[in-house]
Amino acid sequence: MAVLQKIRQRSALLIVVIGFCLFAFIAGDVFTKGNFGKSSNEVGSVNGKDIPFEDFRVKVSNVEKSQQGVTPTAAANRVWDQEVSIALLTSEFDKLGLRVGADHIMQILESDQNIGKNPMFLNSAGRFDKDKFKEATKTNPEIAQYVKDREKDAELNAKYQMYATMIKAGSYTTESEGKLKYQMEADKVNFAYVAGLYSTIKDSDVKVSDDDIVAFMKKNEKKYKSDETREIEYVLIEDKASPEDEAEVKAKINGLLSGSVVYNTKTGKNDTLPGFRSATNVVEFVNSNSDVPYDSTYVAKKDLPAIDADKLYNLAPGEIYGPYKFGKYYCLSKSLGRKVGVNAKASHILISYEGTQVPNQKEKRTKEQAKAKAEEVLAQVNANPNSFLMLAFTASDDSSAQQGGDLGFFGPNQMVKPFNDFVFNNPIGKVGLVETPFGYHIIKITDKQDGVRLATVAQKVEASEATSDKVFTQATQFEIDANAKDFAKAAAALKLTVSPAVTAKLMDESFGPLGNQRNIVRWAFEDGTDVGAIKRFEVANLGHVIAKLKKVNPEGLMAVDLVRSYVEPILKNKKKAELIKAKMAGTSLEAIAKAVGTSVQQATAVTMENPVLTGGVGQEPKVVGNAFALTAGKISAPIEGNTGVYVVKNSSTAKAPALKDHTAYVAKLKAQSAGDLNRVLPALKDKAEIKDNRKQFNY
């Protein structure tokens, strides 16, 4: 039946969660070639709970079928994330003993538009009828099976709703926290300080070794944890047209200008074919000789090829320009004449009303009220044309109000018919009132563009068979040489460039600047691909990629090369801090300032909520916190801050007046913690034992 068919065509019920999605539909098949080297029937496990390969394969297949354009690897990655999330959350639900009743599951099913909005299950008032729904599931086995499949997803969704409610209810902000928030905003400290800035020591004066970086990462292991990766360097040999290929295409298209003599096998005589100059049927000539079919559109000057726009636009009717290069094509263009007003520019003020297609209305109004207001605005514009811009800002219900109603240039039939007809049938400067399904428009025509119609013969410049053969020979020769000797030396010998290594993870599709090259990443992770292995790949529309597995980074800490740019400055500052602290001798700020070659600075009315030091220093919470902790007149020990080492002396601390009620500050903190639910799943993943066996399968 038609309704059932509609149900089948829809995607399955989504389990929507805050911060992430539990995809309740089942996902698709990347394993089209079976599996190799497989040592397990499970694609992975979460805390000891297996994810069976066959179930995973079916789910991936369903994702591929339900989502047009999704790649097999993207589908597999999506299903993997889904399976891990569901396994972790289901375990939490079980620990908490969460149970859901039939009514709760029914609510979830009803929220699925394929069920809740299905005409089969609606009453005469257009509302979901549970009795109709239950009756249909009893009498129609196919619908019953569909609902049964959805019920498991609905149960999971219902449990998540309960789980989320429990987390939100268990997260609260105390009066004491509100009080602290108030004090951080309102308490102020005045202090003097000496700053020994890290920038006063040259980076070259402090050295950071690989061992230093590794030691730092080990102290922060969770932050620098990394999946197994492969580093792949490569040489790209592009299969592109040679100068000879380009010259051949240019000569060929140039030859189309004049007539040609062709032997006719049917008559046994030579036929003289007209050239582009003398062709009587220009459209037929273009379609017979061009790689791009004839286009009858009139084109504004701004839309013509930039370099040749002036010459193309100013051609006299019948005049030819070319050959000229446009992108990957050599072109000849003949002018077929101009047309005035092919594009128009207009501004408008939209006055909408209840029931129109405009989603964001500034005020609710009836159609009659909207018409009256539109006529009033039109009268104001006619009385003072310069008021249009300001009226658009203040009165228009369209998003273009922010641009003073300006819609820019547009072509015929790009706007709804009444709007289009007014603009293209009236001169520049005309102002009028038009009604469309969006409401009433006060329109001002601000400009028009003329256009030219060109008949263009375009032939693509691409590699000839001979050129492609040479490229193939070069690529295979390099592959042989690279396997026999050093990769870089072999490239240099053939004047080829070795591109920087791409670091890839197991399920990556993207391969650096070359985009989606999943086959190269897959090869790098295959059993038997050892460090130093080299392989050539033919890449469509690009050429040949000769890849070398440069390095394997096992699971654990990130590679030093990947984190050096971030970690090295931190470690250099720590070493600089030790050098600066060693200079900070003295019992007064003045003495310390002299020792480090600087002066005593003053900080006034600084709060912990905004611990900023002026003079371009920026945020220094440790420094300000220490200043608050000191009693008046006391000097601190050296403090390692964000931008340098500081010694501070508290001048005075101004405590804010005591408040009886800190409700407003409690509310601020509650607002800040509104997204805490989003942290649950990452925290569960961080603690979980997750085994990913996808490498064992041919994905």
Short mmCIF file of N, CA, C and O in Angstrom, two decimals, residues 191-194 586-595 598-602 635-636 647-650:
data_model
loop_
_atom_site.label_atom_id
_atom_site.label_comp_id
_atom_site.label_asym_id
_atom_site.label_seq_id
_atom_site.Cartn_x
_atom_site.Cartn_y
_atom_site.Cartn_z
N PHE A 191 47.91 46.28 43.33
CA PHE A 191 49.23 45.75 43.67
C PHE A 191 50.30 46.31 42.73
O PHE A 191 50.02 46.73 41.61
N ALA A 192 51.52 46.28 43.24
CA ALA A 192 52.69 46.62 42.43
C ALA A 192 53.36 45.31 42.02
O ALA A 192 53.27 44.30 42.74
N TYR A 193 54.03 45.34 40.88
CA TYR A 193 54.66 44.09 40.45
C TYR A 193 55.87 44.35 39.57
O TYR A 193 56.01 45.41 38.95
N VAL A 194 56.74 43.35 39.55
CA VAL A 194 57.89 43.33 38.65
C VAL A 194 57.70 42.15 37.72
O VAL A 194 57.41 41.03 38.17
N GLY A 586 66.73 40.14 45.79
CA GLY A 586 66.47 41.44 46.42
C GLY A 586 65.32 41.33 47.40
O GLY A 586 64.46 40.45 47.30
N THR A 587 65.28 42.29 48.34
CA THR A 587 64.23 42.28 49.37
C THR A 587 63.13 43.27 49.07
O THR A 587 62.14 43.34 49.80
N SER A 588 63.28 44.05 48.01
CA SER A 588 62.25 45.01 47.62
C SER A 588 61.98 44.88 46.13
O SER A 588 62.80 44.35 45.37
N LEU A 589 60.81 45.37 45.72
CA LEU A 589 60.47 45.31 44.31
C LEU A 589 61.47 46.11 43.47
O LEU A 589 61.83 45.72 42.35
N GLU A 590 61.91 47.24 44.01
CA GLU A 590 62.86 48.08 43.28
C GLU A 590 64.16 47.33 43.02
O GLU A 590 64.73 47.40 41.92
N ALA A 591 64.64 46.60 44.05
CA ALA A 591 65.88 45.84 43.91
C ALA A 591 65.72 44.71 42.90
O ALA A 591 66.61 44.44 42.08
N ILE A 592 64.57 44.04 42.96
CA ILE A 592 64.30 42.94 42.03
C ILE A 592 64.18 43.47 40.60
O ILE A 592 64.71 42.88 39.65
N ALA A 593 63.51 44.62 40.45
CA ALA A 593 63.37 45.23 39.12
C ALA A 593 64.73 45.58 38.54
O ALA A 593 64.99 45.37 37.34
N LYS A 594 65.60 46.11 39.37
CA LYS A 594 66.95 46.47 38.91
C LYS A 594 67.72 45.23 38.48
O LYS A 594 68.44 45.25 37.47
N ALA A 595 67.52 44.11 39.23
CA ALA A 595 68.25 42.88 38.93
C ALA A 595 67.85 42.29 37.57
O ALA A 595 68.68 41.70 36.88
N THR A 598 64.31 45.94 34.62
CA THR A 598 62.99 46.48 34.29
C THR A 598 62.58 47.46 35.37
O THR A 598 63.40 47.88 36.19
N SER A 599 61.29 47.82 35.41
CA SER A 599 60.80 48.77 36.40
C SER A 599 59.58 48.21 37.12
O SER A 599 58.97 47.23 36.67
N VAL A 600 59.22 48.84 38.22
CA VAL A 600 58.05 48.42 38.99
C VAL A 600 56.79 48.96 38.31
O VAL A 600 56.72 50.13 37.95
N GLN A 601 55.80 48.08 38.10
CA GLN A 601 54.53 48.44 37.48
C GLN A 601 53.41 48.43 38.51
O GLN A 601 53.53 47.80 39.56
N GLN A 602 52.30 49.09 38.18
CA GLN A 602 51.15 49.15 39.08
C GLN A 602 49.92 48.53 38.41
O GLN A 602 49.68 48.73 37.22
N ILE A 635 55.35 40.87 50.01
CA ILE A 635 55.89 40.58 48.69
C ILE A 635 55.84 39.07 48.44
O ILE A 635 56.18 38.28 49.34
N SER A 636 55.46 38.68 47.25
CA SER A 636 55.36 37.26 46.93
C SER A 636 56.70 36.68 46.49
O SER A 636 57.65 37.42 46.20
N VAL A 647 56.86 39.05 40.42
CA VAL A 647 56.89 39.21 41.88
C VAL A 647 55.93 40.35 42.18
O VAL A 647 56.00 41.42 41.55
N VAL A 648 54.99 40.12 43.11
CA VAL A 648 53.96 41.12 43.38
C VAL A 648 53.98 41.55 44.84
O VAL A 648 54.41 40.80 45.73
N LYS A 649 53.49 42.77 45.05
CA LYS A 649 53.36 43.31 46.40
C LYS A 649 51.96 43.89 46.53
O LYS A 649 51.56 44.79 45.78
N ASN A 650 51.18 43.33 47.46
CA ASN A 650 49.81 43.79 47.66
C ASN A 650 49.79 45.19 48.23
O ASN A 650 50.40 45.45 49.27
#
